[in-house]
PDB file of C-alpha atoms in Angstrom:
ATOM      1  CA  MET A 512     123.990 116.853 111.319  1.00 85.00           C
ATOM      2  CA  ILE A 513     124.699 117.208 107.594  1.00 92.00           C
ATOM      3  CA  ARG A 514     122.509 117.839 104.556  1.00 91.00           C
ATOM      4  CA  GLY A 515     122.513 117.059 100.867  1.00 94.00           C
ATOM      5  CA  PRO A 516     120.177 117.161  97.838  1.00 93.00           C
ATOM      6  CA  ASP A 517     118.935 114.394  95.620  1.00 94.00           C
ATOM      7  CA  VAL A 518     118.811 115.248  91.914  1.00 94.00           C
ATOM      8  CA  SER A 519     117.547 113.856  88.631  1.00 94.00           C
ATOM      9  CA  SER A 520     116.672 115.172  85.190  1.00 94.00           C
ATOM     10  CA  TYR A 521     114.212 117.510  86.954  1.00 91.00           C
ATOM     11  CA  GLN A 522     117.230 119.550  88.123  1.00 91.00           C
ATOM     12  CA  PRO A 523     118.931 120.460  84.822  1.00 90.00           C
ATOM     13  CA  HIS A 524     120.975 123.378  86.146  1.00 89.00           C
ATOM     14  CA  VAL A 525     123.262 122.608  89.072  1.00 94.00           C
ATOM     15  CA  ASP A 526     126.238 124.643  90.240  1.00 96.00           C
ATOM     16  CA  TRP A 527     127.965 122.011  92.336  1.00 97.00           C
ATOM     17  CA  SER A 528     130.435 124.465  93.853  1.00 97.00           C
ATOM     18  CA  LEU A 529     127.488 126.324  95.410  1.00 95.00           C
ATOM     19  CA  VAL A 530     125.773 123.082  96.436  1.00 96.00           C
ATOM     20  CA  ARG A 531     128.981 122.150  98.250  1.00 96.00           C
ATOM     21  CA  THR A 532     128.776 125.273 100.437  1.00 95.00           C
ATOM     22  CA  VAL A 533     125.745 123.836 102.277  1.00 92.00           C
ATOM     23  CA  SER A 534     125.978 120.107 101.525  1.00 95.00           C
ATOM     24  CA  GLU A 535     128.212 117.170 102.381  1.00 97.00           C
ATOM     25  CA  PHE A 536     126.508 114.552 100.221  1.00 97.00           C
ATOM     26  CA  ALA A 537     124.302 114.128  97.150  1.00 97.00           C
ATOM     27  CA  ILE A 538     122.143 111.331  95.752  1.00 97.00           C
ATOM     28  CA  VAL A 539     121.786 111.155  91.958  1.00 98.00           C
ATOM     29  CA  LYS A 540     119.136 109.299  89.982  1.00 98.00           C
ATOM     30  CA  LEU A 541     120.794 106.928  87.537  1.00 98.00           C
ATOM     31  CA  THR A 542     118.205 104.562  86.078  1.00 97.00           C
ATOM     32  CA  GLU A 543     114.513 103.717  86.011  1.00 97.00           C
ATOM     33  CA  GLY A 544     112.902 100.473  84.946  1.00 96.00           C
ATOM     34  CA  ASN A 545     114.483  98.573  82.079  1.00 95.00           C
ATOM     35  CA  SER A 546     114.992 101.429  79.641  1.00 93.00           C
ATOM     36  CA  PHE A 547     115.087 104.921  81.171  1.00 95.00           C
ATOM     37  CA  THR A 548     118.394 106.569  82.090  1.00 96.00           C
ATOM     38  CA  ASN A 549     118.740 110.000  83.651  1.00 97.00           C
ATOM     39  CA  LYS A 550     120.063 112.011  80.696  1.00 96.00           C
ATOM     40  CA  LEU A 551     122.007 114.242  83.086  1.00 96.00           C
ATOM     41  CA  ALA A 552     123.556 111.394  85.089  1.00 97.00           C
ATOM     42  CA  VAL A 553     127.073 111.828  83.696  1.00 97.00           C
ATOM     43  CA  GLU A 554     127.069 115.568  84.338  1.00 97.00           C
ATOM     44  CA  GLN A 555     125.496 115.229  87.784  1.00 97.00           C
ATOM     45  CA  VAL A 556     127.568 112.304  89.069  1.00 97.00           C
ATOM     46  CA  PHE A 557     130.881 113.753  87.875  1.00 97.00           C
ATOM     47  CA  GLY A 558     129.892 117.213  89.129  1.00 97.00           C
ATOM     48  CA  SER A 559     128.961 115.930  92.561  1.00 97.00           C
ATOM     49  CA  VAL A 560     132.054 113.759  93.003  1.00 97.00           C
ATOM     50  CA  ASN A 561     134.421 116.444  91.694  1.00 97.00           C
ATOM     51  CA  ALA A 562     132.887 119.004  94.061  1.00 97.00           C
ATOM     52  CA  GLY A 563     133.841 116.774  96.984  1.00 97.00           C
ATOM     53  CA  LEU A 564     130.389 115.494  97.904  1.00 97.00           C
ATOM     54  CA  LEU A 565     129.802 111.957  99.140  1.00 96.00           C
ATOM     55  CA  THR A 566     127.868 110.673  96.141  1.00 97.00           C
ATOM     56  CA  SER A 567     125.452 107.778  95.854  1.00 97.00           C
ATOM     57  CA  LEU A 568     123.044 106.671  93.122  1.00 97.00           C
ATOM     58  CA  TYR A 569     119.446 105.519  92.974  1.00 98.00           C
ATOM     59  CA  HIS A 570     117.317 103.362  90.714  1.00 98.00           C
ATOM     60  CA  PHE A 571     113.586 104.053  90.371  1.00 97.00           C
ATOM     61  CA  ALA A 572     111.836 100.677  90.385  1.00 97.00           C
ATOM     62  CA  GLN A 573     109.214  99.771  87.801  1.00 96.00           C
ATOM     63  CA  PRO A 574     108.093  96.263  88.855  1.00 96.00           C
ATOM     64  CA  ASN A 575     106.383  94.401  86.024  1.00 95.00           C
ATOM     65  CA  GLY A 576     104.993  90.923  85.369  1.00 93.00           C
ATOM     66  CA  PRO A 577     104.246  88.348  84.380  1.00 95.00           C
ATOM     67  CA  ASN A 578     107.867  87.271  84.976  1.00 96.00           C
ATOM     68  CA  TRP A 579     108.347  89.363  88.100  1.00 97.00           C
ATOM     69  CA  LEU A 580     111.613  87.847  89.317  1.00 97.00           C
ATOM     70  CA  GLU A 581     113.190  87.985  85.875  1.00 97.00           C
ATOM     71  CA  ASP A 582     112.155  91.611  85.577  1.00 98.00           C
ATOM     72  CA  ALA A 583     113.694  92.400  88.975  1.00 98.00           C
ATOM     73  CA  ALA A 584     116.974  90.771  87.971  1.00 98.00           C
ATOM     74  CA  GLN A 585     117.061  92.701  84.700  1.00 97.00           C
ATOM     75  CA  GLU A 586     116.535  96.033  86.438  1.00 97.00           C
ATOM     76  CA  ALA A 587     119.147  95.173  89.075  1.00 97.00           C
ATOM     77  CA  LYS A 588     121.709  94.213  86.434  1.00 97.00           C
ATOM     78  CA  ARG A 589     121.076  97.418  84.531  1.00 97.00           C
ATOM     79  CA  LEU A 590     121.707  99.520  87.635  1.00 97.00           C
ATOM     80  CA  ASP A 591     124.793  97.505  88.535  1.00 96.00           C
ATOM     81  CA  ASP A 592     126.296  97.731  85.039  1.00 96.00           C
ATOM     82  CA  MET A 593     125.884 101.490  84.880  1.00 96.00           C
ATOM     83  CA  ALA A 594     127.122 102.038  88.429  1.00 96.00           C
ATOM     84  CA  ASP A 595     130.182  99.908  87.643  1.00 96.00           C
ATOM     85  CA  SER A 596     130.904 102.084  84.621  1.00 96.00           C
ATOM     86  CA  PHE A 597     130.902 105.252  86.735  1.00 96.00           C
ATOM     87  CA  GLU A 598     133.024 103.628  89.428  1.00 95.00           C
ATOM     88  CA  GLN A 599     135.681 102.596  86.927  1.00 95.00           C
ATOM     89  CA  LYS A 600     135.836 106.078  85.412  1.00 95.00           C
ATOM     90  CA  LEU A 601     135.871 107.908  88.740  1.00 94.00           C
ATOM     91  CA  GLY A 602     137.900 105.461  90.772  1.00 93.00           C
ATOM     92  CA  VAL A 603     135.407 105.528  93.657  1.00 91.00           C
ATOM     93  CA  LYS A 604     132.781 103.149  95.023  1.00 91.00           C
ATOM     94  CA  LEU A 605     129.229 104.477  94.664  1.00 95.00           C
ATOM     95  CA  PHE A 606     126.557 103.229  97.036  1.00 96.00           C
ATOM     96  CA  CYS A 607     123.175 102.544  95.393  1.00 97.00           C
ATOM     97  CA  TRP A 608     119.591 102.893  96.598  1.00 97.00           C
ATOM     98  CA  LEU A 609     116.419 101.184  95.366  1.00 97.00           C
ATOM     99  CA  ASP A 610     113.593 103.723  95.093  1.00 96.00           C
ATOM    100  CA  VAL A 611     110.227 101.952  95.380  1.00 95.00           C
ATOM    101  CA  GLU A 612     107.022 103.976  95.293  1.00 92.00           C
ATOM    102  CA  ARG A 613     103.700 104.298  93.517  1.00 90.00           C
ATOM    103  CA  ASN A 614     100.933 106.881  93.613  1.00 86.00           C
ATOM    104  CA  ALA A 615      98.110 104.339  93.453  1.00 88.00           C
ATOM    105  CA  PRO A 616      97.664 101.874  96.345  1.00 88.00           C
ATOM    106  CA  LEU A 617      98.738  98.303  95.753  1.00 91.00           C
ATOM    107  CA  THR A 618      96.012  95.684  95.484  1.00 93.00           C
ATOM    108  CA  ALA A 619      95.995  92.601  97.700  1.00 93.00           C
ATOM    109  CA  GLN A 620      97.205  90.589  94.699  1.00 94.00           C
ATOM    110  CA  GLU A 621     100.023  93.019  93.904  1.00 95.00           C
ATOM    111  CA  LYS A 622     101.552  93.294  97.379  1.00 94.00           C
ATOM    112  CA  PRO A 623     103.211  89.840  97.503  1.00 95.00           C
ATOM    113  CA  LEU A 624     104.398  90.233  93.902  1.00 96.00           C
ATOM    114  CA  TRP A 625     106.031  93.566  94.666  1.00 96.00           C
ATOM    115  CA  ARG A 626     107.583  92.184  97.868  1.00 95.00           C
ATOM    116  CA  GLU A 627     109.130  89.270  95.973  1.00 96.00           C
ATOM    117  CA  TRP A 628     110.289  91.627  93.208  1.00 97.00           C
ATOM    118  CA  CYS A 629     112.093  93.795  95.771  1.00 96.00           C
ATOM    119  CA  LYS A 630     113.683  90.775  97.444  1.00 96.00           C
ATOM    120  CA  GLU A 631     114.939  89.481  94.103  1.00 97.00           C
ATOM    121  CA  PHE A 632     116.345  92.903  93.153  1.00 97.00           C
ATOM    122  CA  ARG A 633     118.244  93.023  96.437  1.00 96.00           C
ATOM    123  CA  ARG A 634     119.380  89.393  96.095  1.00 96.00           C
ATOM    124  CA  TRP A 635     120.688  89.919  92.560  1.00 97.00           C
ATOM    125  CA  CYS A 636     122.642  93.005  93.594  1.00 95.00           C
ATOM    126  CA  ARG A 637     124.144  91.196  96.575  1.00 94.00           C
ATOM    127  CA  ASP A 638     124.902  87.797  95.008  1.00 95.00           C
ATOM    128  CA  GLU A 639     125.542  88.647  91.350  1.00 94.00           C
ATOM    129  CA  GLY A 640     126.612  92.269  91.446  1.00 91.00           C
ATOM    130  CA  LYS A 641     128.419  92.025  94.802  1.00 91.00           C
ATOM    131  CA  ARG A 642     126.684  95.233  95.758  1.00 92.00           C
ATOM    132  CA  VAL A 643     124.649  96.007  98.873  1.00 91.00           C
ATOM    133  CA  ILE A 644     121.738  98.372  98.255  1.00 94.00           C
ATOM    134  CA  GLY A 645     119.701 100.714 100.426  1.00 95.00           C
ATOM    135  CA  TRP A 646     115.928 101.207 100.482  1.00 95.00           C
ATOM    136  CA  TYR A 647     114.123 104.454  99.651  1.00 93.00           C
ATOM    137  CA  SER A 648     110.412 105.103  99.938  1.00 91.00           C
ATOM    138  CA  GLY A 649     107.829 106.987 101.932  1.00 86.00           C
ATOM    139  CA  LYS A 650     106.505 105.843 105.287  1.00 80.00           C
ATOM    140  CA  TYR A 651     103.005 105.107 103.980  1.00 78.00           C
ATOM    141  CA  PHE A 652     104.071 103.010 100.986  1.00 85.00           C
ATOM    142  CA  THR A 653     106.688 101.058 102.935  1.00 86.00           C
ATOM    143  CA  THR A 654     104.101 100.259 105.595  1.00 85.00           C
ATOM    144  CA  GLU A 655     101.581  99.216 102.952  1.00 85.00           C
ATOM    145  CA  LEU A 656     104.108  96.964 101.223  1.00 88.00           C
ATOM    146  CA  GLY A 657     104.882  95.181 104.483  1.00 87.00           C
ATOM    147  CA  LEU A 658     108.548  94.207 104.174  1.00 87.00           C
ATOM    148  CA  GLY A 659     109.828  91.414 106.407  1.00 84.00           C
ATOM    149  CA  GLY A 660     112.344  91.546 109.212  1.00 86.00           C
ATOM    150  CA  ASP A 661     115.186  90.524 106.913  1.00 88.00           C
ATOM    151  CA  TRP A 662     115.220  94.114 105.642  1.00 92.00           C
ATOM    152  CA  ALA A 663     116.143  95.503 109.072  1.00 89.00           C
ATOM    153  CA  ASP A 664     119.867  95.672 108.287  1.00 88.00           C
ATOM    154  CA  THR A 665     119.275  97.496 104.983  1.00 92.00           C
ATOM    155  CA  LEU A 666     120.080 101.205 105.031  1.00 94.00           C
ATOM    156  CA  LEU A 667     116.891 103.282 105.015  1.00 93.00           C
ATOM    157  CA  TRP A 668     116.479 106.592 103.190  1.00 94.00           C
ATOM    158  CA  MET A 669     112.953 107.676 104.091  1.00 89.00           C
ATOM    159  CA  ALA A 670     110.714 110.406 102.718  1.00 86.00           C
ATOM    160  CA  GLN A 671     108.584 112.120 105.331  1.00 79.00           C
ATOM    161  CA  TYR A 672     107.624 115.772 105.140  1.00 71.00           C
ATOM    162  CA  PRO A 673     106.690 117.987 108.098  1.00 60.00           C
ATOM    163  CA  ASN A 674     103.853 120.449 107.500  1.00 42.00           C
ATOM    164  CA  THR A 675     106.084 123.479 108.008  1.00 42.00           C
ATOM    165  CA  TYR A 676     109.757 124.071 108.585  1.00 40.00           C
ATOM    166  CA  ARG A 677     110.745 124.027 112.245  1.00 45.00           C
ATOM    167  CA  ALA A 678     114.046 125.108 113.701  1.00 42.00           C
ATOM    168  CA  ASP A 679     114.167 121.988 115.856  1.00 46.00           C
ATOM    169  CA  ALA A 680     114.107 119.844 112.700  1.00 47.00           C
ATOM    170  CA  ASN A 681     117.873 119.972 113.093  1.00 48.00           C
ATOM    171  CA  SER A 682     117.752 118.132 116.396  1.00 46.00           C
ATOM    172  CA  TYR A 683     117.895 114.367 116.674  1.00 45.00           C
ATOM    173  CA  GLY A 684     114.823 114.508 118.918  1.00 52.00           C
ATOM    174  CA  PHE A 685     112.730 115.640 115.954  1.00 62.00           C
ATOM    175  CA  TRP A 686     113.847 112.686 113.813  1.00 72.00           C
ATOM    176  CA  PRO A 687     110.728 111.084 112.284  1.00 71.00           C
ATOM    177  CA  LYS A 688     109.328 107.850 113.588  1.00 72.00           C
ATOM    178  CA  THR A 689     109.940 105.020 111.169  1.00 75.00           C
ATOM    179  CA  ILE A 690     108.225 101.739 110.429  1.00 78.00           C
ATOM    180  CA  PRO A 691     109.047  98.089 111.057  1.00 81.00           C
ATOM    181  CA  PRO A 692     111.385  96.398 110.491  1.00 87.00           C
ATOM    182  CA  TRP A 693     113.594  99.495 110.838  1.00 88.00           C
ATOM    183  CA  LYS A 694     114.258 101.206 114.157  1.00 84.00           C
ATOM    184  CA  ARG A 695     115.129 104.531 112.536  1.00 84.00           C
ATOM    185  CA  ALA A 696     115.870 106.088 109.166  1.00 88.00           C
ATOM    186  CA  ASP A 697     119.512 106.565 108.201  1.00 92.00           C
ATOM    187  CA  ILE A 698     118.749 109.478 105.858  1.00 92.00           C
ATOM    188  CA  TRP A 699     115.611 111.593 106.065  1.00 89.00           C
ATOM    189  CA  GLN A 700     114.355 113.300 102.896  1.00 88.00           C
ATOM    190  CA  ASP A 701     113.215 116.909 103.442  1.00 71.00           C
ATOM    191  CA  GLY A 702     114.455 116.907 106.990  1.00 51.00           C
ATOM    192  CA  GLY A 703     115.637 120.501 106.789  1.00 53.00           C
ATOM    193  CA  GLY A 704     115.421 123.734 104.846  1.00 50.00           C
ATOM    194  CA  MET A 705     111.714 123.635 104.070  1.00 49.00           C
ATOM    195  CA  ARG A 706     109.645 126.622 103.088  1.00 52.00           C
ATOM    196  CA  LYS A 707     105.884 126.964 102.879  1.00 49.00           C
ATOM    197  CA  THR A 708     104.628 128.047  99.444  1.00 55.00           C
ATOM    198  CA  ALA A 709     101.273 128.362  97.724  1.00 52.00           C
ATOM    199  CA  GLY A 710     101.989 125.086  95.962  1.00 56.00           C
ATOM    200  CA  GLY A 711     102.985 123.235  99.116  1.00 55.00           C
ATOM    201  CA  ASN A 712     106.231 122.522 100.930  1.00 53.00           C
ATOM    202  CA  GLU A 713     109.471 122.984  99.021  1.00 57.00           C
ATOM    203  CA  SER A 714     113.093 122.468  99.934  1.00 57.00           C
ATOM    204  CA  THR A 715     115.724 124.720  98.458  1.00 71.00           C
ATOM    205  CA  CYS A 716     119.437 124.286  97.939  1.00 84.00           C
ATOM    206  CA  PRO A 717     121.912 126.955  96.770  1.00 88.00           C
ATOM    207  CA  GLY A 718     123.251 126.056  93.352  1.00 92.00           C
ATOM    208  CA  ILE A 719     120.094 124.257  92.199  1.00 89.00           C
ATOM    209  CA  SER A 720     117.565 126.337  90.295  1.00 81.00           C
ATOM    210  CA  GLY A 721     113.962 125.701  91.243  1.00 74.00           C
ATOM    211  CA  PHE A 722     112.678 122.915  93.439  1.00 77.00           C
ATOM    212  CA  SER A 723     114.884 120.185  94.858  1.00 82.00           C
ATOM    213  CA  ASP A 724     114.421 117.689  97.642  1.00 85.00           C
ATOM    214  CA  MET A 725     116.825 118.006 100.544  1.00 88.00           C
ATOM    215  CA  ASN A 726     117.963 115.272 102.889  1.00 91.00           C
ATOM    216  CA  VAL A 727     119.528 115.173 106.318  1.00 90.00           C
ATOM    217  CA  PHE A 728     121.828 112.681 108.019  1.00 92.00           C
ATOM    218  CA  ALA A 729     122.002 112.737 111.825  1.00 87.00           C
ATOM    219  CA  GLY A 730     125.752 112.490 112.092  1.00 91.00           C
ATOM    220  CA  THR A 731     129.027 113.681 110.640  1.00 94.00           C
ATOM    221  CA  ARG A 732     130.377 113.351 107.123  1.00 95.00           C
ATOM    222  CA  ALA A 733     132.893 110.787 108.359  1.00 96.00           C
ATOM    223  CA  GLU A 734     130.090 108.723 109.910  1.00 95.00           C
ATOM    224  CA  LEU A 735     128.039 108.770 106.701  1.00 95.00           C
ATOM    225  CA  GLU A 736     131.103 107.897 104.648  1.00 93.00           C
ATOM    226  CA  GLU A 737     131.809 104.931 106.906  1.00 92.00           C
ATOM    227  CA  LEU A 738     128.180 103.824 106.804  1.00 90.00           C
ATOM    228  CA  ILE A 739     127.858 103.710 103.023  1.00 89.00           C
ATOM    229  CA  SER A 740     131.412 102.425 102.546  1.00 84.00           C
ATOM    230  CA  VAL A 741     130.806  99.433 104.804  1.00 64.00           C
ATOM    231  CA  ALA A 742     127.447  98.783 103.186  1.00 56.00           C
ATOM    232  CA  ALA A 743     128.852  99.040  99.652  1.00 52.00           C
TER     233      ALA A 743
END
């Protein structure tokens, strides 16, 4: 069982040498929509890789119409172009995740549009960018969106937060139940290291000031490395 944080511009101060003392991997936000880029991406990606962490990237989706498929392709290309740039500079392959979430529920009219947007994003990455992507979201939103069975072989990074930290969160038996079409999550966000605070549940990681989400992988570093290397 190994852990690692995910970071974005909300974590401006990271001592990666300290993060490495408790982590084997890290996931860094790279892009969002068609215009936003994590201003700390260069610092965070280079810091994570140079500290010896298995590093992957994520794109925060901003599906928009009326040309939904064109929009999906544009966002996918933007992620792929920037990920390629990092890979060339670092000399490593960086697995990428598609982060799809929204605070407000989707309407009946929006659900099929968002599903097709996600399919086109994945298709563009696979066929045009030659890049396999993983899926990130919460259990509720993924269930609401209703993805088809063809997503079953996509790596799943799932957000699901227990009410309080439990010691047995480190055991495979406490792994959260997932949703169709997946049989289980590959990476679980906030699977370990939680603390109860007045403001809610928070995960902490040495080397990161303030709040940060933590993630857990039910396996070894070598197993995670093989998983994302094969997928990428």
